[in-house]
Amino acid sequence: AFVRKGKDPRQAVLVCANFTPVVRQNHRVGVPWETYYREIFNSDSQHYQGSNVGNYPGVAAEKIEWHGRPWSISMTLPPLAISVFKAEL
């Protein structure tokens, strides 16, 4: 997982990849803001003939420190897929 920032830091997206054939439930990732993270892309979506495992429409940040960040989100990582989340700032 990594955060990709734009010219405006508020335009950042969180990219999470799972390159295993196993669904990862309750996978926690540190995030920079206390907000809602909308899932804007899921390569496992039924729109791409995937199994439709994901986090639609998104997940809310929790006050749980993780990966050196003050907030975190718990998500389901679909198998052999990439999920992208956008912070609603």
CSV table of C-alpha atoms in Angstrom, one decimal:
chain,number,residue,atom,x,y,z
A,1,ALA,CA,0.0,0.0,0.0
A,2,PHE,CA,1.1,3.5,-0.7
A,3,VAL,CA,-0.2,7.1,-0.8
A,4,ARG,CA,0.2,8.9,-4.1
A,5,LYS,CA,0.0,12.7,-3.8
A,6,GLY,CA,-0.9,15.3,-6.5
A,7,LYS,CA,0.2,18.9,-6.7
A,8,ASP,CA,-2.4,19.6,-4.0
A,9,PRO,CA,-1.7,17.2,-1.1
A,10,ARG,CA,-5.5,16.9,-0.5
A,11,GLN,CA,-5.8,15.2,-3.9
A,12,ALA,CA,-4.0,12.1,-2.6
A,13,VAL,CA,-5.1,8.5,-3.2
A,14,LEU,CA,-4.4,5.4,-1.3
A,15,VAL,CA,-3.4,2.4,-3.5
A,16,CYS,CA,-3.5,-1.1,-2.1
A,17,ALA,CA,-2.5,-4.2,-3.9
A,18,ASN,CA,-3.0,-7.9,-3.1
A,19,PHE,CA,-0.9,-10.1,-5.4
A,20,THR,CA,-2.1,-13.3,-3.7
A,21,PRO,CA,-5.1,-15.5,-4.6
A,22,VAL,CA,-6.4,-15.1,-1.1
A,23,VAL,CA,-8.9,-12.5,0.1
A,24,ARG,CA,-7.4,-10.5,3.0
A,25,GLN,CA,-10.2,-9.5,5.5
A,26,ASN,CA,-9.6,-6.7,8.1
A,27,HIS,CA,-6.4,-5.6,6.5
A,28,ARG,CA,-5.3,-2.4,8.3
A,29,VAL,CA,-3.4,0.5,6.6
A,30,GLY,CA,-2.3,3.8,8.2
A,31,VAL,CA,-3.8,6.9,6.6
A,32,PRO,CA,-3.0,10.7,7.0
A,33,TRP,CA,-6.5,12.1,7.6
A,34,GLU,CA,-9.6,11.4,9.7
A,35,THR,CA,-12.2,11.2,6.9
A,36,TYR,CA,-14.1,8.8,4.7
A,37,TYR,CA,-12.1,7.0,2.1
A,38,ARG,CA,-14.2,6.3,-1.0
A,39,GLU,CA,-13.2,3.2,-3.1
A,40,ILE,CA,-12.8,4.8,-6.6
A,41,PHE,CA,-11.3,1.7,-8.3
A,42,ASN,CA,-11.3,-2.0,-7.7
A,43,SER,CA,-9.8,-4.3,-10.3
A,44,ASP,CA,-11.8,-7.2,-8.9
A,45,SER,CA,-15.1,-5.5,-9.6
A,46,GLN,CA,-17.8,-7.3,-11.6
A,47,HIS,CA,-17.3,-4.6,-14.2
A,48,TYR,CA,-14.0,-6.2,-15.0
A,49,GLN,CA,-15.3,-9.8,-14.7
A,50,GLY,CA,-13.9,-10.1,-11.2
A,51,SER,CA,-15.4,-11.7,-8.1
A,52,ASN,CA,-16.7,-8.3,-6.8
A,53,VAL,CA,-14.9,-8.5,-3.4
A,54,GLY,CA,-14.2,-5.1,-2.1
A,55,ASN,CA,-15.1,-2.1,0.0
A,56,TYR,CA,-17.9,-0.3,-2.0
A,57,PRO,CA,-18.6,2.5,-1.4
A,58,GLY,CA,-15.7,3.0,1.0
A,59,VAL,CA,-14.4,2.9,4.6
A,60,ALA,CA,-14.1,5.5,7.4
A,61,ALA,CA,-10.9,6.2,9.2
A,62,GLU,CA,-10.5,5.2,12.8
A,63,LYS,CA,-8.4,6.7,15.6
A,64,ILE,CA,-6.0,3.8,15.6
A,65,GLU,CA,-2.3,4.6,14.9
A,66,TRP,CA,-0.8,2.4,12.2
A,67,HIS,CA,2.3,2.5,10.0
A,68,GLY,CA,3.4,5.7,11.8
A,69,ARG,CA,0.1,7.5,10.9
A,70,PRO,CA,-2.5,8.8,13.5
A,71,TRP,CA,-5.4,7.2,11.7
A,72,SER,CA,-6.1,3.9,9.9
A,73,ILE,CA,-8.7,2.1,7.9
A,74,SER,CA,-9.6,-1.6,8.0
A,75,MET,CA,-10.4,-3.0,4.6
A,76,THR,CA,-11.0,-6.2,2.6
A,77,LEU,CA,-8.3,-6.7,0.0
A,78,PRO,CA,-9.7,-8.6,-3.0
A,79,PRO,CA,-7.6,-11.5,-4.4
A,80,LEU,CA,-5.1,-10.7,-7.2
A,81,ALA,CA,-6.4,-7.1,-7.4
A,82,ILE,CA,-5.7,-3.4,-6.8
A,83,SER,CA,-8.0,-1.1,-4.9
A,84,VAL,CA,-7.7,2.7,-4.9
A,85,PHE,CA,-9.3,5.0,-2.3
A,86,LYS,CA,-9.7,8.7,-2.3
A,87,ALA,CA,-10.0,10.8,0.9
A,88,GLU,CA,-13.1,12.9,1.0
A,89,LEU,CA,-11.6,16.1,2.3
